[in-house]
Amino acid sequence: MTNMLIKGLVATAVLAALTGCGSDDDNTAVVAPTTCAEAGADCKIFTVLHTNDNHGRFWSNGDGEYGMAARKTLIDQIRAEVSANGGESLLLSGGDINTGVPESDLQDALPDFIGMNEIAYDAMAVGNHEFDNPLAVLDSQRSVANFPMLAANIYKADGTRYFDAYKVFDVNGVRVAVIGLTTEDTAKIGNPEFIKDLTFTDPTTEAAKVIAEIKAADTADLIFATTHMGHYADAQNGSNAPGDVTLARALAAGDLSAIIGGHSQNPVCMEPDTNDYAEFAPGDACTPDMQNGTYIMQAHEWGKYVGRADFEYFNGELHLASYKLIPVNLKKTVEDAEGNKTKVLVADEITADADLKALLSYYQERGQGQLDEIIATTDALLDGERANVRNMQTNLGRLVAEAQRTKVGADIGVMNSGGVRASIQAGDISYRDVLTVQPFGNMVTLSTMTGAEVTEYLNTVASFQRGAGAYAQITGVKMTVDCTAQTVAISEINGKDYSATDSYSFTVPSFNAAGGDGYPVLDPIQTGYVDAEVLYTFFKDKGTIAAADYAPIGDIVYENSNSPLGCEVTAN
């Protein structure tokens, strides 16, 4: 129970004692209970379980971590425990079921939605990656799901909502309304072909509208939101659209009891009584955020954790009795005295549900077989050899950068050469080839800067020395790089004359946006698009690749270098 609630209840009790309000016939004051035990039968207990950003991870990884079959075992155990203690449970998802693992992507996330049905989710927020496919696929997913997909702020061309705005659940006698909300960034990072007839409105405005509607109808005791908007500490959302903290602060205190979120893919575990993230590791205690009387929770990503919030409801007040992020077979690396490293579980092993594992194994095997599908052909070698791609602009390095910038309509594509791990031979291209080239699962990020800021960024990035993984493959820019001064002079961006004051957008892998390879740290939009999926889609859309179309064409000129192919400066 928060200090605010304790003080409020104590004050109410003192006032009742002083005025005799609520007294019995013998004039003995009735003091409002301050604990669930004191409230007795008037205290309703219930548990909210949650996951988010599944991104195709219906199956466990190579180390046996997470996976929907183990998740089902854990959730079934929690439900049984809660029920035995006189409570009921509600299971919510923060969205982004789609996109991230080929075995799922190739089957339009069908195994993931089937898995959610078997686990018995109660509702989910609609994520931005639910729009990675044509709307016919999304409509099919909605027909498969045995639970509502919620989004109050997505409208069709006729002015009606595409999804239900909310749903009311009776959870152990407490009427809980759950509102769905989706990030406005979907309009910016989604595929225009698929979302051109949809409008993504301000989630805060829509939330206030729906809350007023629920209150007017008196259909709920508590109002929750399941969102796909992102948690940004102290509302510092950077280039991202405002997220859960901004939402909570914008509403009247107490209107929204809790936000079960997704999108930013972080464990929302705070240093108590601060707006700062705690140093959280699997198995650690977790304190959710609290803003303006609203609990805010998020369970990282991929089903690595199941969030468990145990609530008590009495005297018209909601109290969080306990909260934890329960790891699903996550492992850590330990080293013995001889320096040998092994991976061990951070908590007790969760046995996979046998029936669900058997059901999903069909889709896993089917997906593996589809990795050999021919998705395109190339008329010549696409060069990703380490000795080449880290020393000069190559056709495959530039193709990868071009695929990423094309995916989100950016002006510039920047790709670190260390992220290009193999070549693709002339002839047929399969999805397996794509995974060989890009095995790391980095996300594509999107940043917007003025021309002057782009110049400052490229002063560093374009000047990285040849031979290193940091060496940048760059498309969409014509410039001269002074390798000694480590400065660039840009003449053209995306086919237009450069301006220091105009705004330009560019993509870079999430690894580099976070400072990897010594790149400047950015605060970009996390598009959530996985690099291999982006390359797969690019190849599939093209069908036939003319390797010469991506050959270096002199857009980048290196000066004051020992090589015309990149910066190679000998120290004096």
C-alpha positions as a Python dict, from the first residue, in 0.01 Angstrom:
ca = {
    (1, 'M'): (0, 0, 0),
    (2, 'T'): (136, 341, -86),
    (3, 'N'): (206, 600, 183),
    (4, 'M'): (-57, 825, 21),
    (5, 'L'): (-326, 560, 59),
    (6, 'I'): (-223, 478, 415),
    (7, 'K'): (-239, 843, 516),
    (8, 'G'): (-577, 882, 345),
    (9, 'L'): (-726, 583, 517),
    (10, 'V'): (-587, 682, 855),
    (11, 'A'): (-727, 1033, 813),
    (12, 'T'): (-1067, 890, 724),
    (13, 'A'): (-1062, 670, 1031),
    (14, 'V'): (-962, 959, 1258),
    (15, 'L'): (-1236, 1180, 1112),
    (16, 'A'): (-1494, 906, 1164),
    (17, 'A'): (-1383, 866, 1524),
    (18, 'L'): (-1404, 1240, 1592),
    (19, 'T'): (-1743, 1296, 1430),
    (20, 'G'): (-1912, 966, 1506),
    (21, 'C'): (-1979, 908, 1136),
    (22, 'G'): (-2055, 547, 1058),
    (23, 'S'): (-2106, 459, 1427),
    (24, 'D'): (-2320, 172, 1553),
    (25, 'D'): (-2624, 220, 1780),
    (26, 'D'): (-2400, 214, 2088),
    (27, 'N'): (-2212, 516, 1946),
    (28, 'T'): (-1895, 310, 1901),
    (29, 'A'): (-1712, 453, 1599),
    (30, 'V'): (-1664, 220, 1303),
    (31, 'V'): (-1308, 261, 1184),
    (32, 'A'): (-1248, 192, 817),
    (33, 'P'): (-1024, -114, 775),
    (34, 'T'): (-672, -39, 663),
    (35, 'T'): (-572, -391, 562),
    (36, 'C'): (-726, -668, 360),
    (37, 'A'): (-742, -884, 672),
    (38, 'E'): (-936, -615, 858),
    (39, 'A'): (-1176, -576, 563),
    (40, 'G'): (-1249, -949, 568),
    (41, 'A'): (-1510, -1052, 312),
    (42, 'D'): (-1524, -696, 182),
    (43, 'C'): (-1166, -733, 53),
    (44, 'K'): (-1150, -876, -298),
    (45, 'I'): (-821, -1024, -411),
    (46, 'F'): (-720, -1077, -771),
    (47, 'T'): (-405, -1119, -978),
    (48, 'V'): (-307, -964, -1309),
    (49, 'L'): (-56, -1161, -1516),
    (50, 'H'): (108, -1003, -1818),
    (51, 'T'): (357, -1039, -2103),
    (52, 'N'): (438, -818, -2401),
    (53, 'D'): (634, -799, -2726),
    (54, 'N'): (620, -1169, -2806),
    (55, 'H'): (770, -1105, -3152),
    (56, 'G'): (725, -1458, -3278),
    (57, 'R'): (892, -1634, -2985),
    (58, 'F'): (642, -1918, -2958),
    (59, 'W'): (933, -2164, -2932),
    (60, 'S'): (1222, -2168, -2684),
    (61, 'N'): (1563, -2048, -2797),
    (62, 'G'): (1875, -2261, -2841),
    (63, 'D'): (1948, -2245, -2468),
    (64, 'G'): (1599, -2360, -2375),
    (65, 'E'): (1493, -2017, -2251),
    (66, 'Y'): (1131, -1889, -2255),
    (67, 'G'): (883, -2041, -2507),
    (68, 'M'): (505, -2055, -2484),
    (69, 'A'): (484, -2415, -2358),
    (70, 'A'): (686, -2332, -2044),
    (71, 'R'): (490, -2008, -2009),
    (72, 'K'): (165, -2205, -2001),
    (73, 'T'): (294, -2430, -1722),
    (74, 'L'): (392, -2127, -1514),
    (75, 'I'): (64, -1942, -1572),
    (76, 'D'): (-142, -2252, -1496),
    (77, 'Q'): (46, -2294, -1168),
    (78, 'I'): (-12, -1931, -1069),
    (79, 'R'): (-381, -1948, -1158),
    (80, 'A'): (-423, -2260, -943),
    (81, 'E'): (-244, -2095, -650),
    (82, 'V'): (-451, -1777, -678),
    (83, 'S'): (-774, -1975, -701),
    (84, 'A'): (-684, -2184, -395),
    (85, 'N'): (-638, -1861, -199),
    (86, 'G'): (-981, -1731, -299),
    (87, 'G'): (-876, -1505, -585),
    (88, 'E'): (-911, -1490, -962),
    (89, 'S'): (-666, -1401, -1239),
    (90, 'L'): (-663, -1181, -1549),
    (91, 'L'): (-402, -1238, -1823),
    (92, 'L'): (-311, -946, -2051),
    (93, 'S'): (-65, -891, -2337),
    (94, 'G'): (97, -559, -2427),
    (95, 'G'): (95, -647, -2797),
    (96, 'D'): (344, -698, -3081),
    (97, 'I'): (275, -1066, -3131),
    (98, 'N'): (415, -1042, -3485),
    (99, 'T'): (761, -1015, -3637),
    (100, 'G'): (1097, -1137, -3515),
    (101, 'V'): (1149, -1509, -3576),
    (102, 'P'): (1136, -1662, -3925),
    (103, 'E'): (944, -1972, -3814),
    (104, 'S'): (667, -1741, -3695),
    (105, 'D'): (696, -1476, -3965),
    (106, 'L'): (660, -1733, -4242),
    (107, 'Q'): (331, -1847, -4087),
    (108, 'D'): (185, -1502, -4011),
    (109, 'A'): (225, -1561, -3635),
    (110, 'L'): (-41, -1833, -3643),
    (111, 'P'): (149, -2049, -3390),
    (112, 'D'): (176, -1752, -3155),
    (113, 'F'): (-197, -1680, -3158),
    (114, 'I'): (-276, -2049, -3119),
    (115, 'G'): (-38, -2057, -2823),
    (116, 'M'): (-210, -1755, -2669),
    (117, 'N'): (-545, -1931, -2705),
    (118, 'E'): (-413, -2239, -2530),
    (119, 'I'): (-266, -2029, -2249),
    (120, 'A'): (-603, -1848, -2233),
    (121, 'Y'): (-517, -1481, -2258),
    (122, 'D'): (-805, -1251, -2166),
    (123, 'A'): (-712, -950, -2386),
    (124, 'M'): (-425, -784, -2569),
    (125, 'A'): (-326, -438, -2679),
    (126, 'V'): (-279, -396, -3053),
    (127, 'G'): (90, -335, -3123),
    (128, 'N'): (245, -148, -3413),
    (129, 'H'): (382, -475, -3552),
    (130, 'E'): (34, -614, -3587),
    (131, 'F'): (37, -396, -3902),
    (132, 'D'): (349, -551, -4059),
    (133, 'N'): (125, -756, -4286),
    (134, 'P'): (-176, -668, -4503),
    (135, 'L'): (-489, -598, -4300),
    (136, 'A'): (-638, -923, -4429),
    (137, 'V'): (-372, -1107, -4226),
    (138, 'L'): (-452, -901, -3916),
    (139, 'D'): (-821, -970, -3962),
    (140, 'S'): (-742, -1340, -3990),
    (141, 'Q'): (-537, -1326, -3669),
    (142, 'R'): (-827, -1155, -3496),
    (143, 'S'): (-1061, -1433, -3609),
    (144, 'V'): (-821, -1695, -3471),
    (145, 'A'): (-781, -1522, -3133),
    (146, 'N'): (-1021, -1633, -2860),
    (147, 'F'): (-969, -1302, -2684),
    (148, 'P'): (-1029, -936, -2778),
    (149, 'M'): (-765, -721, -2945),
    (150, 'L'): (-811, -373, -2798),
    (151, 'A'): (-721, -30, -2937),
    (152, 'A'): (-926, 280, -2862),
    (153, 'N'): (-720, 510, -3083),
    (154, 'I'): (-720, 336, -3421),
    (155, 'Y'): (-991, 455, -3662),
    (156, 'K'): (-1102, 339, -4005),
    (157, 'A'): (-1174, 575, -4293),
    (158, 'D'): (-1545, 575, -4208),
    (159, 'G'): (-1472, 719, -3864),
    (160, 'T'): (-1541, 401, -3669),
    (161, 'R'): (-1286, 224, -3453),
    (162, 'Y'): (-1102, -70, -3609),
    (163, 'F'): (-1096, -253, -3273),
    (164, 'D'): (-1300, -245, -2954),
    (165, 'A'): (-1188, 36, -2725),
    (166, 'Y'): (-1224, -162, -2403),
    (167, 'K'): (-1370, -466, -2237),
    (168, 'V'): (-1506, -510, -1884),
    (169, 'F'): (-1410, -822, -1688),
    (170, 'D'): (-1560, -951, -1365),
    (171, 'V'): (-1253, -1056, -1167),
    (172, 'N'): (-1354, -1209, -835),
    (173, 'G'): (-1645, -971, -801),
    (174, 'V'): (-1451, -661, -909),
    (175, 'R'): (-1556, -504, -1238),
    (176, 'V'): (-1231, -421, -1420),
    (177, 'A'): (-1248, -227, -1746),
    (178, 'V'): (-941, -272, -1968),
    (179, 'I'): (-877, -4, -2232),
    (180, 'G'): (-645, -75, -2526),
    (181, 'L'): (-410, 192, -2668),
    (182, 'T'): (-149, 185, -2947),
    (183, 'T'): (151, 412, -3005),
    (184, 'E'): (99, 699, -3249),
    (185, 'D'): (439, 611, -3396),
    (186, 'T'): (264, 331, -3587),
    (187, 'A'): (163, 592, -3845),
    (188, 'K'): (529, 684, -3886),
    (189, 'I'): (700, 345, -3883),
    (190, 'G'): (425, 120, -4022),
    (191, 'N'): (400, 10, -4383),
    (192, 'P'): (208, 292, -4561),
    (193, 'E'): (60, 42, -4805),
    (194, 'F'): (-118, -138, -4520),
    (195, 'I'): (-218, 151, -4292),
    (196, 'K'): (-301, 427, -4541),
    (197, 'D'): (-673, 409, -4459),
    (198, 'L'): (-625, 407, -4082),
    (199, 'T'): (-582, 697, -3839),
    (200, 'F'): (-386, 667, -3515),
    (201, 'T'): (-509, 934, -3276),
    (202, 'D'): (-361, 1074, -2954),
    (203, 'P'): (-386, 793, -2694),
    (204, 'T'): (-424, 1040, -2408),
    (205, 'T'): (-724, 1206, -2571),
    (206, 'E'): (-883, 871, -2645),
    (207, 'A'): (-817, 739, -2294),
    (208, 'A'): (-988, 1041, -2136),
    (209, 'K'): (-1285, 997, -2372),
    (210, 'V'): (-1324, 626, -2295),
    (211, 'I'): (-1278, 674, -1919),
    (212, 'A'): (-1559, 931, -1922),
    (213, 'E'): (-1778, 686, -2113),
    (214, 'I'): (-1709, 404, -1866),
    (215, 'K'): (-1778, 630, -1569),
    (216, 'A'): (-2102, 758, -1719),
    (217, 'A'): (-2226, 403, -1774),
    (218, 'D'): (-2109, 294, -1427),
    (219, 'T'): (-1985, -33, -1574),
    (220, 'A'): (-1660, -70, -1381),
    (221, 'D'): (-1512, -42, -1034),
    (222, 'L'): (-1158, -6, -1168),
    (223, 'I'): (-1012, 106, -1500),
    (224, 'F'): (-690, -47, -1634),
    (225, 'A'): (-517, 6, -1967),
    (226, 'T'): (-325, -247, -2170),
    (227, 'T'): (-101, -39, -2395),
    (228, 'H'): (160, -64, -2664),
    (229, 'M'): (316, 280, -2617),
    (230, 'G'): (643, 228, -2429),
    (231, 'H'): (767, 314, -2082),
    (232, 'Y'): (1014, 603, -2070),
    (233, 'A'): (1144, 695, -1726),
    (234, 'D'): (1016, 1034, -1608),
    (235, 'A'): (839, 1070, -1946),
    (236, 'Q'): (1170, 1126, -2130),
    (237, 'N'): (1056, 965, -2455),
    (238, 'G'): (1316, 1123, -2685),
    (239, 'S'): (1224, 1068, -3050),
    (240, 'N'): (952, 820, -2959),
    (241, 'A'): (587, 915, -2930),
    (242, 'P'): (483, 980, -2568),
    (243, 'G'): (436, 664, -2366),
    (244, 'D'): (279, 529, -2051),
    (245, 'V'): (425, 781, -1805),
    (246, 'T'): (294, 1074, -2009),
    (247, 'L'): (-46, 904, -2028),
    (248, 'A'): (-67, 851, -1653),
    (249, 'R'): (36, 1208, -1575),
    (250, 'A'): (-211, 1359, -1822),
    (251, 'L'): (-519, 1197, -1670),
    (252, 'A'): (-696, 1290, -1348),
    (253, 'A'): (-530, 1118, -1053),
    (254, 'G'): (-696, 787, -980),
    (255, 'D'): (-883, 762, -1311),
    (256, 'L'): (-650, 490, -1434),
    (257, 'S'): (-556, 232, -1172),
    (258, 'A'): (-286, 52, -1371),
    (259, 'I'): (-116, 42, -1709),
    (260, 'I'): (4, -294, -1840),
    (261, 'G'): (239, -193, -2118),
    (262, 'G'): (467, -292, -2401),
    (263, 'H'): (665, -151, -2697),
    (264, 'S'): (981, -23, -2526),
    (265, 'Q'): (1070, -386, -2440),
    (266, 'N'): (1225, -314, -2103),
    (267, 'P'): (1155, -452, -1758),
    (268, 'V'): (986, -165, -1575),
    (269, 'C'): (1156, -200, -1239),
    (270, 'M'): (1222, 126, -1057),
    (271, 'E'): (1436, 241, -769),
    (272, 'P'): (1168, 282, -499),
    (273, 'D'): (1024, 633, -466),
    (274, 'T'): (1218, 760, -770),
    (275, 'N'): (1168, 802, -1144),
    (276, 'D'): (1488, 606, -1211),
    (277, 'Y'): (1524, 252, -1340),
    (278, 'A'): (1675, 1, -1100),
    (279, 'E'): (1968, -220, -1193),
    (280, 'F'): (1755, -525, -1265),
    (281, 'A'): (1870, -879, -1340),
    (282, 'P'): (1659, -1194, -1382),
    (283, 'G'): (1536, -1311, -1044),
    (284, 'D'): (1570, -970, -877),
    (285, 'A'): (1288, -797, -691),
    (286, 'C'): (1095, -551, -908),
    (287, 'T'): (913, -235, -806),
    (288, 'P'): (676, -112, -1080),
    (289, 'D'): (649, 254, -1164),
    (290, 'M'): (383, 467, -993),
    (291, 'Q'): (276, 790, -1159),
    (292, 'N'): (-16, 1008, -1055),
    (293, 'G'): (-179, 720, -869),
    (294, 'T'): (-131, 475, -1159),
    (295, 'Y'): (80, 159, -1140),
    (296, 'I'): (281, 105, -1461),
    (297, 'M'): (417, -239, -1547),
    (298, 'Q'): (601, -403, -1836),
    (299, 'A'): (759, -749, -1857),
    (300, 'H'): (1057, -690, -2088),
    (301, 'E'): (1004, -896, -2407),
    (302, 'W'): (963, -1233, -2583),
    (303, 'G'): (795, -1405, -2288),
    (304, 'K'): (1123, -1400, -2096),
    (305, 'Y'): (915, -1311, -1791),
    (306, 'V'): (559, -1335, -1673),
    (307, 'G'): (463, -1029, -1472),
    (308, 'R'): (255, -1105, -1163),
    (309, 'A'): (68, -831, -979),
    (310, 'D'): (-135, -940, -675),
    (311, 'F'): (-401, -680, -592),
    (312, 'E'): (-634, -618, -299),
    (313, 'Y'): (-949, -410, -340),
    (314, 'F'): (-1143, -274, -43),
    (315, 'N'): (-1297, 55, 70),
    (316, 'G'): (-1310, 151, -298),
    (317, 'E'): (-928, 155, -310),
    (318, 'L'): (-683, -63, -503),
    (319, 'H'): (-368, -183, -325),
    (320, 'L'): (-74, -370, -474),
    (321, 'A'): (6, -649, -230),
    (322, 'S'): (304, -785, -426),
    (323, 'Y'): (466, -768, -767),
    (324, 'K'): (733, -971, -942),
    (325, 'L'): (874, -1053, -1282),
    (326, 'I'): (906, -1431, -1294),
    (327, 'P'): (1182, -1554, -1530),
    (328, 'V'): (1081, -1830, -1771),
    (329, 'N'): (1382, -2063, -1776),
    (330, 'L'): (1624, -1774, -1820),
    (331, 'K'): (1991, -1856, -1774),
    (332, 'K'): (2307, -1675, -1673),
    (333, 'T'): (2668, -1748, -1754),
    (334, 'V'): (2894, -1862, -1470),
    (335, 'E'): (3268, -1919, -1478),
    (336, 'D'): (3460, -2172, -1272),
    (337, 'A'): (3810, -2138, -1130),
    (338, 'E'): (3962, -2272, -1452),
    (339, 'G'): (3782, -2012, -1660),
    (340, 'N'): (3528, -2254, -1807),
    (341, 'K'): (3194, -2086, -1876),
    (342, 'T'): (2857, -2256, -1850),
    (343, 'K'): (2497, -2137, -1852),
    (344, 'V'): (2279, -2213, -1552),
    (345, 'L'): (1915, -2139, -1470),
    (346, 'V'): (1852, -1829, -1259),
    (347, 'A'): (1550, -1995, -1097),
    (348, 'D'): (1383, -2335, -1079),
    (349, 'E'): (1325, -2500, -1414),
    (350, 'I'): (973, -2476, -1554),
    (351, 'T'): (871, -2790, -1740),
    (352, 'A'): (711, -2718, -2075),
    (353, 'D'): (344, -2808, -2102),
    (354, 'A'): (355, -3133, -2299),
    (355, 'D'): (34, -3080, -2496),
    (356, 'L'): (117, -2727, -2605),
    (357, 'K'): (475, -2821, -2690),
    (358, 'A'): (348, -3104, -2910),
    (359, 'L'): (100, -2871, -3080),
    (360, 'L'): (359, -2600, -3146),
    (361, 'S'): (627, -2846, -3258),
    (362, 'Y'): (431, -2893, -3582),
    (363, 'Y'): (464, -2521, -3658),
    (364, 'Q'): (828, -2511, -3551),
    (365, 'E'): (920, -2797, -3786),
    (366, 'R'): (710, -2652, -4064),
    (367, 'G'): (879, -2313, -4020),
    (368, 'Q'): (1223, -2470, -4026),
    (369, 'G'): (1140, -2636, -4355),
    (370, 'Q'): (1025, -2306, -4502),
    (371, 'L'): (1363, -2146, -4433),
    (372, 'D'): (1487, -2307, -4753),
    (373, 'E'): (1217, -2130, -4954),
    (374, 'I'): (1365, -1943, -5250),
    (375, 'I'): (1272, -1579, -5197),
    (376, 'A'): (1478, -1411, -5471),
    (377, 'T'): (1766, -1454, -5714),
    (378, 'T'): (2079, -1249, -5770),
    (379, 'D'): (2264, -1222, -6098),
    (380, 'A'): (2606, -1193, -5929),
    (381, 'L'): (2783, -1232, -5598),
    (382, 'L'): (2659, -1008, -5315),
    (383, 'D'): (2984, -942, -5133),
    (384, 'G'): (2978, -965, -4756),
    (385, 'E'): (3319, -1124, -4703),
    (386, 'R'): (3477, -996, -4382),
    (387, 'A'): (3799, -889, -4551),
    (388, 'N'): (3602, -683, -4802),
    (389, 'V'): (3299, -546, -4622),
    (390, 'R'): (3512, -406, -4337),
    (391, 'N'): (3748, -234, -4578),
    (392, 'M'): (3532, -82, -4848),
    (393, 'Q'): (3179, -14, -4960),
    (394, 'T'): (3041, -340, -5103),
    (395, 'N'): (2722, -421, -5289),
    (396, 'L'): (2582, -634, -5003),
    (397, 'G'): (2677, -384, -4733),
    (398, 'R'): (2503, -108, -4924),
    (399, 'L'): (2206, -332, -5005),
    (400, 'V'): (2151, -403, -4634),
    (401, 'A'): (2168, -30, -4553),
    (402, 'E'): (1932, 41, -4843),
    (403, 'A'): (1685, -228, -4727),
    (404, 'Q'): (1670, -77, -4380),
    (405, 'R'): (1618, 279, -4492),
    (406, 'T'): (1360, 169, -4750),
    (407, 'K'): (1163, -20, -4485),
    (408, 'V'): (1084, 300, -4293),
    (409, 'G'): (1119, 556, -4571),
    (410, 'A'): (1436, 715, -4433),
    (411, 'D'): (1669, 946, -4624),
    (412, 'I'): (1991, 774, -4519),
    (413, 'G'): (2088, 417, -4434),
    (414, 'V'): (2385, 344, -4206),
    (415, 'M'): (2501, -14, -4149),
    (416, 'N'): (2802, -123, -3948),
    (417, 'S'): (3010, -372, -4145),
    (418, 'G'): (3047, -599, -3842),
    (419, 'G'): (2677, -675, -3877),
    (420, 'V'): (2725, -824, -4226),
    (421, 'R'): (2852, -1178, -4165),
    (422, 'A'): (2860, -1357, -4501),
    (423, 'S'): (2824, -1325, -4877),
    (424, 'I'): (2536, -1448, -5092),
    (425, 'Q'): (2641, -1638, -5400),
    (426, 'A'): (2499, -1574, -5744),
    (427, 'G'): (2176, -1763, -5804),
    (428, 'D'): (1893, -1846, -5567),
    (429, 'I'): (1853, -1668, -5230),
    (430, 'S'): (1676, -1841, -4939),
    (431, 'Y'): (1566, -1715, -4599),
    (432, 'R'): (1844, -1929, -4454),
    (433, 'D'): (2092, -1722, -4656),
    (434, 'V'): (1946, -1408, -4501),
    (435, 'L'): (1995, -1546, -4149),
    (436, 'T'): (2355, -1630, -4232),
    (437, 'V'): (2419, -1271, -4338),
    (438, 'Q'): (2237, -1117, -4039),
    (439, 'P'): (2225, -1361, -3744),
    (440, 'F'): (2218, -1116, -3452),
    (441, 'G'): (1856, -1006, -3443),
    (442, 'N'): (1935, -634, -3416),
    (443, 'M'): (1647, -391, -3456),
    (444, 'V'): (1634, -108, -3707),
    (445, 'T'): (1616, 234, -3541),
    (446, 'L'): (1500, 561, -3695),
    (447, 'S'): (1637, 904, -3605),
    (448, 'T'): (1554, 1250, -3735),
    (449, 'M'): (1807, 1534, -3725),
    (450, 'T'): (1884, 1864, -3892),
    (451, 'G'): (2143, 1863, -4167),
    (452, 'A'): (2396, 2015, -3927),
    (453, 'E'): (2332, 1737, -3675),
    (454, 'V'): (2362, 1472, -3946),
    (455, 'T'): (2698, 1622, -4041),
    (456, 'E'): (2814, 1601, -3680),
    (457, 'Y'): (2699, 1241, -3657),
    (458, 'L'): (2870, 1140, -3981),
    (459, 'N'): (3187, 1323, -3878),
    (460, 'T'): (3234, 1030, -3641),
    (461, 'V'): (3063, 744, -3823),
    (462, 'A'): (3202, 800, -4173),
    (463, 'S'): (3555, 843, -4034),
    (464, 'F'): (3587, 501, -3870),
    (465, 'Q'): (3901, 326, -3988),
    (466, 'R'): (3903, 50, -4246),
    (467, 'G'): (3940, -302, -4111),
    (468, 'A'): (3705, -256, -3816),
    (469, 'G'): (3348, -375, -3773),
    (470, 'A'): (3258, -11, -3712),
    (471, 'Y'): (3342, 79, -4072),
    (472, 'A'): (3013, 212, -4206),
    (473, 'Q'): (2827, 111, -4519),
    (474, 'I'): (2622, 421, -4607),
    (475, 'T'): (2352, 492, -4865),
    (476, 'G'): (2154, 803, -4952),
    (477, 'V'): (2443, 1049, -4905),
    (478, 'K'): (2692, 1215, -5136),
    (479, 'M'): (2985, 1348, -4936),
    (480, 'T'): (3358, 1392, -4900),
    (481, 'V'): (3521, 1252, -4589),
    (482, 'D'): (3839, 1416, -4458),
    (483, 'C'): (3995, 1124, -4273),
    (484, 'T'): (4259, 1332, -4095),
    (485, 'A'): (4027, 1603, -3971),
    (486, 'Q'): (3746, 1349, -3922),
    (487, 'T'): (3492, 1575, -4086),
    (488, 'V'): (3250, 1534, -4374),
    (489, 'A'): (3126, 1776, -4638),
    (490, 'I'): (2781, 1665, -4757),
    (491, 'S'): (2656, 1780, -5096),
    (492, 'E'): (2339, 1573, -5133),
    (493, 'I'): (2100, 1366, -4921),
    (494, 'N'): (1847, 1131, -5080),
    (495, 'G'): (1880, 1296, -5419),
    (496, 'K'): (1832, 1652, -5294),
    (497, 'D'): (2077, 1932, -5223),
    (498, 'Y'): (2200, 1933, -4865),
    (499, 'S'): (2075, 2197, -4621),
    (500, 'A'): (2211, 2246, -4272),
    (501, 'T'): (1865, 2343, -4145),
    (502, 'D'): (1644, 2089, -4322),
    (503, 'S'): (1539, 1774, -4135),
    (504, 'Y'): (1661, 1431, -4245),
    (505, 'S'): (1588, 1080, -4120),
    (506, 'F'): (1827, 788, -4106),
    (507, 'T'): (1839, 427, -3997),
    (508, 'V'): (2108, 253, -3794),
    (509, 'P'): (2105, -85, -3615),
    (510, 'S'): (1998, -76, -3250),
    (511, 'F'): (2341, -208, -3148),
    (512, 'N'): (2507, 103, -3287),
    (513, 'A'): (2234, 342, -3173),
    (514, 'A'): (2315, 228, -2818),
    (515, 'G'): (2684, 314, -2869),
    (516, 'G'): (2810, -18, -3005),
    (517, 'D'): (3132, -6, -3210),
    (518, 'G'): (3193, 345, -3070),
    (519, 'Y'): (2903, 502, -3260),
    (520, 'P'): (2746, 813, -3105),
    (521, 'V'): (2465, 718, -2867),
    (522, 'L'): (2123, 808, -3007),
    (523, 'D'): (1774, 830, -2863),
    (524, 'P'): (1591, 701, -3170),
    (525, 'I'): (1254, 555, -3251),
    (526, 'Q'): (1278, 182, -3189),
    (527, 'T'): (1096, 57, -3496),
    (528, 'G'): (1102, -303, -3372),
    (529, 'Y'): (1184, -432, -3720),
    (530, 'V'): (1440, -713, -3696),
    (531, 'D'): (1730, -677, -3940),
    (532, 'A'): (1696, -1024, -4093),
    (533, 'E'): (1321, -982, -4142),
    (534, 'V'): (1383, -648, -4314),
    (535, 'L'): (1637, -804, -4550),
    (536, 'Y'): (1404, -1099, -4618),
    (537, 'T'): (1117, -865, -4706),
    (538, 'F'): (1342, -654, -4928),
    (539, 'F'): (1457, -959, -5124),
    (540, 'K'): (1108, -1103, -5149),
    (541, 'D'): (960, -775, -5273),
    (542, 'K'): (1235, -735, -5534),
    (543, 'G'): (1236, -1095, -5654),
    (544, 'T'): (1532, -1037, -5883),
    (545, 'I'): (1844, -860, -5761),
    (546, 'A'): (2080, -690, -6002),
    (547, 'A'): (2398, -680, -5795),
    (548, 'A'): (2535, -386, -5994),
    (549, 'D'): (2249, -167, -5867),
    (550, 'Y'): (2413, -168, -5523),
    (551, 'A'): (2775, -135, -5628),
    (552, 'P'): (2970, 161, -5491),
    (553, 'I'): (2933, 452, -5735),
    (554, 'G'): (3158, 719, -5593),
    (555, 'D'): (2899, 880, -5363),
    (556, 'I'): (3158, 880, -5084),
    (557, 'V'): (3503, 1022, -5148),
    (558, 'Y'): (3773, 969, -4885),
    (559, 'E'): (4050, 1230, -4860),
    (560, 'N'): (4372, 1239, -4657),
    (561, 'S'): (4368, 862, -4634),
    (562, 'N'): (4618, 598, -4738),
    (563, 'S'): (4334, 429, -4927),
    (564, 'P'): (4060, 562, -5154),
    (565, 'L'): (3825, 297, -5011),
    (566, 'G'): (3795, 436, -4662),
    (567, 'C'): (3977, 609, -4381),
    (568, 'E'): (4322, 465, -4326),
    (569, 'V'): (4539, 717, -4154),
    (570, 'T'): (4888, 632, -4029),
    (571, 'A'): (4966, 794, -3696),
    (572, 'N'): (5267, 1023, -3696),
}
